[in-house]
Coordinates of C-alpha atoms and ligand atoms in Angstrom, one line a residue:
X1 CA 143.9 -128.9 -72.1
X2 CA 142.4 -132.3 -71.9
X3 CA 138.6 -132.1 -72.4
X4 CA 138.1 -133.7 -69.0
X5 CA 140.0 -130.9 -67.2
X6 CA 137.8 -129.3 -64.5
X7 CA 138.3 -127.0 -61.6
X8 CA 139.7 -129.0 -58.7
X9 CA 140.1 -126.4 -55.9
X10 CA 139.4 -122.8 -55.2
X11 CA 141.3 -121.1 -52.4
X12 CA 141.1 -117.6 -50.9
X13 CA 144.2 -116.1 -49.5
X14 CA 144.1 -112.9 -47.4
X15 CA 147.5 -111.4 -46.9
X16 CA 148.7 -108.0 -45.6
X17 CA 152.3 -107.3 -46.9
X18 CA 152.0 -103.6 -45.9
X19 CA 148.3 -103.5 -46.7
X20 CA 145.5 -106.0 -47.1
X21 CA 144.9 -108.0 -50.3
X22 CA 142.6 -110.9 -51.1
X23 CA 143.9 -113.3 -53.7
X24 CA 141.9 -116.1 -55.4
X25 CA 143.6 -119.2 -56.5
X26 CA 141.9 -121.6 -58.9
X27 CA 143.6 -125.0 -59.5
X28 CA 142.5 -127.4 -62.3
X29 CA 142.7 -131.2 -62.2
X30 CA 145.6 -130.8 -64.7
X31 CA 147.4 -128.8 -62.0
X32 CA 147.2 -125.4 -63.8
X33 CA 146.8 -122.5 -61.3
X34 CA 145.1 -119.3 -62.1
X35 CA 145.2 -116.2 -59.8
X36 CA 142.6 -113.5 -59.4
X37 CA 142.4 -110.3 -57.3
X38 CA 139.5 -109.9 -54.9
X39 CA 140.6 -106.9 -52.9
X40 CA 137.9 -104.4 -51.9
X41 CA 139.6 -101.8 -49.7
X42 CA 138.2 -101.8 -46.1
X43 CA 135.7 -104.6 -46.9
X44 CA 138.2 -107.3 -47.7
X45 CA 136.7 -110.1 -45.6
X46 CA 133.2 -109.7 -47.0
X47 CA 134.5 -110.7 -50.5
X48 CA 136.7 -113.4 -49.0
X49 CA 133.6 -114.9 -47.3
X50 CA 131.5 -114.5 -50.4
X51 CA 134.1 -116.4 -52.4
X52 CA 134.8 -119.1 -49.8
X53 CA 131.2 -119.8 -48.7
X54 CA 129.2 -119.2 -51.9
X55 CA 131.4 -119.3 -55.0
X56 CA 134.1 -121.9 -54.4
X57 CA 131.7 -124.8 -53.8
X58 CA 129.9 -123.9 -57.1
X59 CA 133.1 -123.8 -59.2
X60 CA 134.6 -127.1 -58.3
X61 CA 133.9 -129.5 -61.1
X62 CA 133.2 -126.8 -63.7
X63 CA 135.1 -126.5 -67.0
X64 CA 137.8 -123.8 -66.5
X65 CA 137.8 -122.9 -70.2
X66 CA 134.2 -121.6 -70.0
X67 CA 135.1 -118.1 -68.8
X68 CA 132.1 -116.3 -70.2
X69 CA 129.7 -119.0 -69.1
X70 CA 131.1 -118.9 -65.6
X71 CA 130.7 -115.1 -65.5
X72 CA 127.1 -115.4 -66.6
X73 CA 126.5 -118.3 -64.1
X74 CA 127.8 -116.3 -61.2
X75 CA 126.1 -113.0 -62.2
X76 CA 122.7 -114.3 -63.1
X77 CA 122.9 -117.1 -60.6
X78 CA 123.3 -114.8 -57.6
X79 CA 119.8 -113.3 -58.4
X80 CA 120.9 -110.3 -56.2
X81 CA 122.9 -108.7 -58.9
X82 CA 125.7 -106.1 -59.0
X83 CA 127.2 -104.4 -56.0
X84 CA 130.8 -104.2 -55.1
X85 CA 131.1 -107.4 -53.1
X86 CA 129.4 -109.6 -55.7
X87 CA 131.2 -108.0 -58.7
X88 CA 134.6 -108.1 -57.0
X89 CA 134.1 -111.8 -56.4
X90 CA 133.1 -112.4 -60.0
X91 CA 136.0 -110.2 -61.1
X92 CA 138.5 -112.4 -59.2
X93 CA 137.1 -115.6 -60.7
X94 CA 137.1 -114.1 -64.2
X95 CA 140.8 -112.9 -63.9
X96 CA 141.8 -116.3 -62.6
X97 CA 140.1 -118.2 -65.4
X98 CA 141.7 -115.9 -68.0
X99 CA 145.0 -116.7 -66.3
X100 CA 144.4 -120.4 -66.7
X101 CA 143.3 -120.0 -70.3
X102 CA 146.5 -118.2 -71.1
X103 CA 148.6 -120.7 -69.3
X104 CA 146.9 -123.6 -71.1
X105 CA 147.3 -121.9 -74.5
X106 CA 150.9 -120.8 -73.7
X107 CA 149.9 -117.2 -74.5
X108 CA 149.8 -114.0 -72.6
X109 CA 146.2 -113.0 -72.1
X110 CA 146.4 -109.9 -74.3
X111 CA 147.1 -112.3 -77.3
X112 CA 143.9 -114.1 -76.5
X113 CA 142.0 -110.8 -76.5
X114 CA 143.1 -110.1 -80.1
X115 CA 146.7 -109.1 -79.7
X116 CA 148.4 -105.8 -79.0
X117 CA 147.0 -102.7 -80.5
X118 CA 149.8 -100.6 -79.0
X119 CA 153.4 -101.3 -77.9
X120 CA 153.0 -100.1 -74.3
X121 CA 150.4 -98.6 -72.0
X122 CA 150.6 -95.0 -70.9
X123 CA 150.5 -94.7 -67.2
X124 CA 150.0 -91.9 -64.7
X125 CA 151.1 -91.7 -61.1
X126 CA 150.5 -89.4 -58.2
X127 CA 152.3 -86.3 -57.0
X128 CA 151.4 -84.8 -53.7
X129 CA 152.4 -81.9 -51.6
X130 CA 151.1 -80.0 -48.5
X131 CA 151.9 -76.7 -50.2
X132 CA 152.6 -75.7 -53.8
X133 CA 156.5 -75.8 -53.5
X134 CA 156.3 -79.4 -52.1
X135 CA 153.8 -80.4 -54.8
X136 CA 156.1 -79.1 -57.5
X137 CA 159.0 -81.0 -56.0
X138 CA 156.9 -84.1 -56.0
X139 CA 155.9 -83.6 -59.7
X140 CA 159.6 -83.2 -60.6
X141 CA 160.4 -86.4 -58.8
X142 CA 157.8 -88.3 -60.7
X143 CA 159.0 -86.8 -64.0
X144 CA 162.5 -87.9 -63.2
X145 CA 161.1 -91.5 -62.8
X146 CA 159.9 -91.0 -66.4
X147 CA 156.2 -90.3 -66.0
X148 CA 154.6 -88.1 -68.6
X149 CA 151.3 -88.0 -66.9
X150 CA 151.0 -87.0 -63.2
X151 CA 148.0 -86.6 -60.9
X152 CA 148.4 -83.5 -58.7
X153 CA 146.9 -83.2 -55.2
X154 CA 147.7 -80.5 -52.7
X155 CA 147.0 -79.7 -49.1
X156 CA 144.4 -77.1 -48.4
X157 CA 145.3 -74.2 -46.0
X158 CA 143.5 -74.8 -42.7
X159 CA 142.9 -78.6 -43.1
X160 CA 145.2 -81.1 -41.4
X161 CA 144.2 -84.0 -43.7
X162 CA 143.3 -83.9 -47.4
X163 CA 142.5 -86.8 -49.7
X164 CA 145.5 -87.8 -51.8
X165 CA 148.1 -85.9 -49.9
X166 CA 150.7 -87.8 -48.0
X167 CA 153.1 -86.9 -45.2
X168 CA 156.6 -88.4 -45.5
X169 CA 158.3 -90.3 -48.2
X170 CA 156.0 -93.3 -48.4
X171 CA 153.3 -93.5 -51.1
X172 CA 149.7 -92.4 -50.3
X173 CA 147.8 -95.0 -48.5
X174 CA 144.4 -93.8 -47.3
X175 CA 143.3 -96.9 -45.4
X176 CA 144.4 -96.6 -41.8
X177 CA 145.2 -99.7 -39.8
X178 CA 143.0 -100.1 -36.7
X179 CA 139.5 -101.2 -35.7
X180 CA 137.7 -98.0 -36.8
X181 CA 138.0 -95.4 -39.5
X182 CA 139.9 -92.1 -38.9
X183 CA 137.6 -89.1 -39.0
X184 CA 138.9 -86.3 -41.3
X185 CA 137.6 -82.7 -41.4
X186 CA 136.6 -81.3 -44.8
X187 CA 136.0 -77.8 -46.0
X188 CA 134.8 -77.5 -49.6
X189 CA 135.0 -73.7 -49.7
X190 CA 138.6 -73.7 -48.6
X191 CA 139.4 -76.4 -51.2
X192 CA 137.7 -74.4 -54.0
X193 CA 139.7 -71.3 -53.0
X194 CA 143.0 -73.1 -53.1
X195 CA 142.9 -75.8 -55.8
X196 CA 142.7 -73.8 -59.0
X197 CA 145.8 -71.8 -58.1
X198 CA 147.8 -74.9 -57.1
X199 CA 146.8 -76.6 -60.4
X200 CA 147.8 -73.5 -62.4
X201 CA 151.2 -73.4 -60.6
X202 CA 151.7 -77.0 -61.6
X203 CA 151.0 -76.3 -65.2
X204 CA 153.3 -73.3 -65.2
X205 CA 156.0 -75.4 -63.7
X206 CA 155.9 -78.3 -66.1
X207 CA 155.1 -76.5 -69.3
X208 CA 152.7 -77.8 -72.0
X209 CA 154.1 -81.3 -72.6
X210 CA 153.2 -83.1 -69.4
X211 CA 149.7 -84.4 -68.8
X212 CA 148.2 -83.3 -65.5
X213 CA 145.3 -84.9 -63.8
X214 CA 143.3 -84.1 -60.6
X215 CA 141.0 -86.1 -58.4
X216 CA 138.1 -84.3 -56.6
X217 CA 137.0 -87.6 -55.0
X218 CA 133.3 -87.1 -55.2
X219 CA 133.2 -84.0 -53.0
X220 CA 131.4 -81.2 -55.0
X221 CA 127.8 -80.3 -55.8
X222 CA 127.1 -79.9 -59.6
X223 CA 127.3 -76.1 -59.2
X224 CA 130.6 -76.2 -57.4
X225 CA 131.9 -78.7 -60.0
X226 CA 131.0 -76.4 -62.9
X227 CA 132.8 -73.5 -61.2
X228 CA 135.9 -75.6 -60.6
X229 CA 135.8 -76.9 -64.2
X230 CA 135.7 -73.4 -65.5
X231 CA 138.4 -72.1 -63.1
X232 CA 140.9 -74.8 -64.3
X233 CA 140.2 -74.8 -68.0
X234 CA 143.4 -72.9 -68.8
X235 CA 145.4 -75.6 -66.9
X236 CA 144.6 -78.0 -69.8
X237 CA 144.0 -81.0 -67.5
X238 CA 144.0 -84.5 -69.0
X239 CA 141.1 -85.1 -66.7
X240 CA 139.2 -83.9 -63.7
X241 CA 138.1 -87.0 -61.7
X242 CA 135.0 -87.7 -59.7
X243 CA 133.8 -84.1 -59.4
X244 CA 130.4 -85.2 -57.9
X245 CA 129.2 -88.3 -56.2
X246 CA 127.9 -90.1 -59.4
X247 CA 124.8 -91.9 -58.0
X248 CA 122.7 -89.2 -59.7
X249 CA 124.2 -88.9 -63.1
X250 CA 121.7 -86.3 -64.4
X251 CA 123.6 -83.7 -62.4
X252 CA 126.6 -84.1 -64.7
X253 CA 124.6 -82.3 -67.4
X254 CA 124.9 -79.1 -65.5
X255 CA 128.7 -79.5 -65.2
X256 CA 128.9 -80.3 -69.0
X257 CA 126.9 -77.2 -69.9
X258 CA 129.4 -74.9 -68.2
X259 CA 132.8 -76.4 -68.8
X260 CA 134.7 -78.4 -71.4
X261 CA 137.2 -79.8 -68.9
X262 CA 137.5 -83.6 -69.6
X263 CA 135.7 -85.6 -66.9
X264 CA 136.6 -89.0 -65.6
X265 CA 134.3 -91.1 -63.4
X266 CA 133.7 -94.8 -62.6
X267 CA 136.2 -96.2 -60.0
X268 CA 133.3 -97.0 -57.6
X269 CA 131.1 -98.5 -60.4
X270 CA 130.8 -102.3 -60.6
X271 CA 129.0 -102.9 -63.9
X272 CA 128.3 -101.6 -67.4
X273 CA 124.9 -100.6 -66.2
X274 CA 126.2 -97.9 -63.9
X275 CA 128.3 -96.6 -66.8
X276 CA 125.6 -96.7 -69.3
X277 CA 124.0 -93.2 -68.9
X278 CA 127.4 -91.5 -68.5
X279 CA 128.6 -93.1 -71.7
X280 CA 125.5 -92.9 -73.9
X281 CA 124.7 -89.3 -72.9
X282 CA 128.4 -88.3 -73.2
X283 CA 128.6 -87.0 -69.7
X284 CA 132.2 -88.1 -69.3
X285 CA 135.3 -88.4 -71.4
X286 CA 137.0 -91.3 -69.5
X287 CA 135.5 -94.3 -67.8
X288 CA 137.4 -95.4 -64.7
X289 CA 136.1 -98.8 -63.8
X290 CA 138.6 -101.2 -62.2
X291 CA 139.2 -104.7 -63.5
X292 CA 138.8 -106.1 -60.0
X293 CA 135.7 -104.3 -58.9
X294 CA 133.8 -104.3 -62.2
X295 CA 133.6 -108.0 -63.0
X296 CA 137.1 -108.8 -64.3
X297 CA 138.7 -108.8 -67.7
X298 CA 135.5 -109.9 -69.5
X299 CA 133.4 -107.2 -68.1
X300 CA 136.0 -104.4 -68.4
X301 CA 136.2 -105.3 -72.1
X302 CA 132.4 -105.0 -72.4
X303 CA 132.4 -101.6 -70.8
X304 CA 135.2 -100.5 -73.2
X305 CA 133.2 -101.7 -76.2
X306 CA 130.2 -99.6 -75.2
X307 CA 132.4 -96.6 -74.5
X308 CA 134.1 -97.0 -77.9
X309 CA 130.8 -96.3 -79.7
X310 CA 130.7 -92.9 -78.0
X311 CA 134.4 -92.1 -78.4
X312 CA 134.9 -92.3 -74.7
X313 CA 138.2 -93.9 -73.5
X314 CA 139.2 -96.1 -70.6
X315 CA 141.4 -94.9 -67.8
X316 CA 141.1 -97.7 -65.3
X317 CA 141.5 -97.3 -61.6
X318 CA 144.9 -98.7 -60.4
X319 CA 145.5 -97.8 -56.9
X320 CA 147.8 -99.7 -54.6
X321 CA 144.7 -101.0 -52.9
X322 CA 144.1 -103.6 -55.7
X323 CA 146.9 -106.1 -56.0
X324 CA 149.5 -106.5 -58.7
X325 CA 147.3 -109.3 -60.1
X326 CA 144.7 -106.7 -60.9
X327 CA 147.3 -104.3 -62.4
X328 CA 148.5 -107.2 -64.7
X329 CA 145.0 -108.0 -65.8
X330 CA 144.2 -104.4 -66.5
X331 CA 147.3 -104.1 -68.6
X332 CA 146.3 -107.0 -70.8
X333 CA 143.1 -105.1 -71.5
X334 CA 145.1 -101.9 -72.0
X335 CA 147.5 -103.4 -74.6
X336 CA 144.7 -105.0 -76.6
X337 CA 141.8 -102.4 -76.4
X338 CA 141.8 -99.6 -79.0
X339 CA 140.0 -97.0 -76.8
X340 CA 142.2 -97.6 -73.7
X341 CA 143.8 -94.2 -72.8
X342 CA 145.8 -94.5 -69.6
X343 CA 146.4 -96.8 -66.6
X344 CA 146.7 -95.4 -63.1
X345 CA 149.8 -96.7 -61.4
X346 CA 150.5 -95.8 -57.8
X347 CA 153.1 -98.4 -57.3
X348 CA 153.6 -100.9 -54.5
X349 CA 155.7 -101.3 -51.4
X350 CA 158.7 -103.7 -51.5
X351 CA 156.9 -106.5 -49.6
X352 CA 154.1 -106.5 -52.2
X353 CA 156.5 -107.0 -55.0
X354 CA 157.9 -110.0 -53.2
X355 CA 154.5 -111.7 -52.4
X356 CA 153.1 -110.9 -55.9
X357 CA 155.8 -111.8 -58.5
X358 CA 154.9 -110.1 -61.7
X359 CA 155.8 -110.1 -65.3
X360 CA 154.4 -106.6 -65.8
X361 CA 156.9 -103.9 -65.8
X362 CA 157.2 -100.1 -65.8
X363 CA 159.6 -98.1 -67.9
X364 CA 159.7 -94.6 -69.2
X365 CA 156.2 -93.6 -68.2
X366 CA 154.6 -96.7 -69.6
X367 CA 153.6 -100.2 -68.4
X368 CA 153.6 -103.5 -70.2
X369 CA 151.9 -106.7 -69.0
X370 CA 154.8 -108.9 -70.0
X371 CA 154.9 -111.9 -72.3
X372 CA 154.6 -114.9 -70.1
X373 CA 151.5 -117.2 -70.5
X374 CA 148.4 -116.1 -68.6
X375 CA 148.1 -112.8 -66.6
X376 CA 151.7 -113.1 -65.5
X377 CA 151.4 -112.6 -61.7
X378 CA 152.1 -115.4 -59.3
X379 CA 151.6 -115.3 -55.5
X380 CA 154.2 -116.6 -53.2
X381 CA 151.9 -118.4 -50.8
X382 CA 154.4 -119.2 -48.1
X383 CA 155.4 -115.5 -47.9
X384 CA 151.8 -114.3 -48.1
X385 CA 151.0 -116.5 -45.0
X386 CA 153.6 -114.5 -43.1
X387 CA 151.5 -111.3 -43.4
X388 CA 148.1 -112.0 -41.7
X389 CA 145.1 -109.7 -42.2
X390 CA 145.0 -106.6 -40.2
X391 CA 141.8 -104.6 -39.8
X392 CA 142.1 -101.3 -41.8
X393 CA 139.5 -98.8 -42.9
X394 CA 139.3 -95.9 -45.3
X395 CA 138.7 -92.6 -43.5
X396 CA 135.4 -90.9 -43.1
X397 CA 134.9 -87.2 -43.5
X398 CA 132.9 -84.6 -41.6
X399 CA 132.3 -80.9 -42.3
X400 CA 133.4 -78.3 -39.9
X401 CA 129.9 -78.4 -38.3
X402 CA 130.3 -82.1 -37.6
X403 CA 128.0 -83.4 -40.3
X404 CA 129.1 -86.3 -42.5
X405 CA 130.2 -85.7 -46.0
X406 CA 131.7 -87.8 -48.8
X407 CA 135.3 -88.8 -48.1
Ligands
LIG501 C1 142.2 -93.1 -57.2 C2 141.3 -93.3 -56.1 C3 141.9 -94.0 -54.9 C4 140.8 -94.3 -53.9 C5 141.1 -95.6 -53.2 C6 140.0 -96.0 -52.2 O1 141.8 -92.3 -58.0 O2 143.3 -93.6 -57.2 O3 140.4 -92.3 -55.8 O4 142.9 -93.3 -54.3 O5 140.6 -93.3 -52.9 O6 141.2 -96.6 -54.2 O7 140.3 -97.3 -51.7
LIG502 MG1 140.0 -91.5 -57.8

């Protein structure tokens, strides 16, 4: 890169090839283009406006090589720190600048992060069924695709909609298109009566060699979480995810006192500071922060470094509601970070693969970021423009008595 190279243009692209994504494009005066992901499910336009109105004008003219300084500038410069919108915007810029750095150096980003510490990144995907036989079929189908780690979610008798359970052959997509969120009915007692048996059936079906995971999606009290943890200990889960809403992290102590089931938390966290207590007090086994929502490659690496001190591993969020740019960025961290354990991989619909052309690949239960310079994901802008934004929201949940609860 010539020393006079600066950021020439910053563009925000909102596209909906089956679901909404926000892509950030940073172009340098030398004509190098970097891509970032800025997708925050159900609040996409807030991040797009933050980037367009408040970040893009500040970036033009800056040195694209100064990735860390730009991170600090946007984080400290906002004064109103943290939060999903700010941190997703910073994450997108960070990923795009790493992409530029890699392209200028002619190296995949993982090489710039110190090189590979493993040959490939273990991934897990989702299996889902309304009843246990359907769930076991779904687990079999994912194993046939090569997955050695599978998240299992089942329907609950008496409930018409359950987090993580899909109807039909398409992948699970919780965000419903339309001007308002769908209201789901939730019954924790019914879930607690059913879930341990379904998880045990899955373990019995697959035998000891397959890793099984389960996501509680923030729905239990600490007491309920402790009971569930105990009830599923013999299932030998790889992790039990988001057992309680993690705003109050003290409550995890109670869960820890009663069960040794490995706990994973963090997909809704945005910075190292939300992870700090969970890590330093060893209240979790896996930290789940997402490269997009937690400040990009630079900040995910920082969280990993703190976690490493406490022998806690990274298992980043990788739903289909962050774009293939995010997955690519996460995989560069995964390939080069010693305490990276597993990458969530839900997969994408066919139109998404066309709009986001990616060097990352899946084979045999593992992912690899690819060896092209940069992050390795390019956006087909002409195609993206053919899929305009459509309002879509995550559901909300109410108990049987009509009161709101966590979705
Ligand atoms: C997961 C997550 C997702 C979230 C989704 C919300 O573990 O994959 O819980 O399924 O629900 O990302 O937008
Ligand atoms: Mg989750």
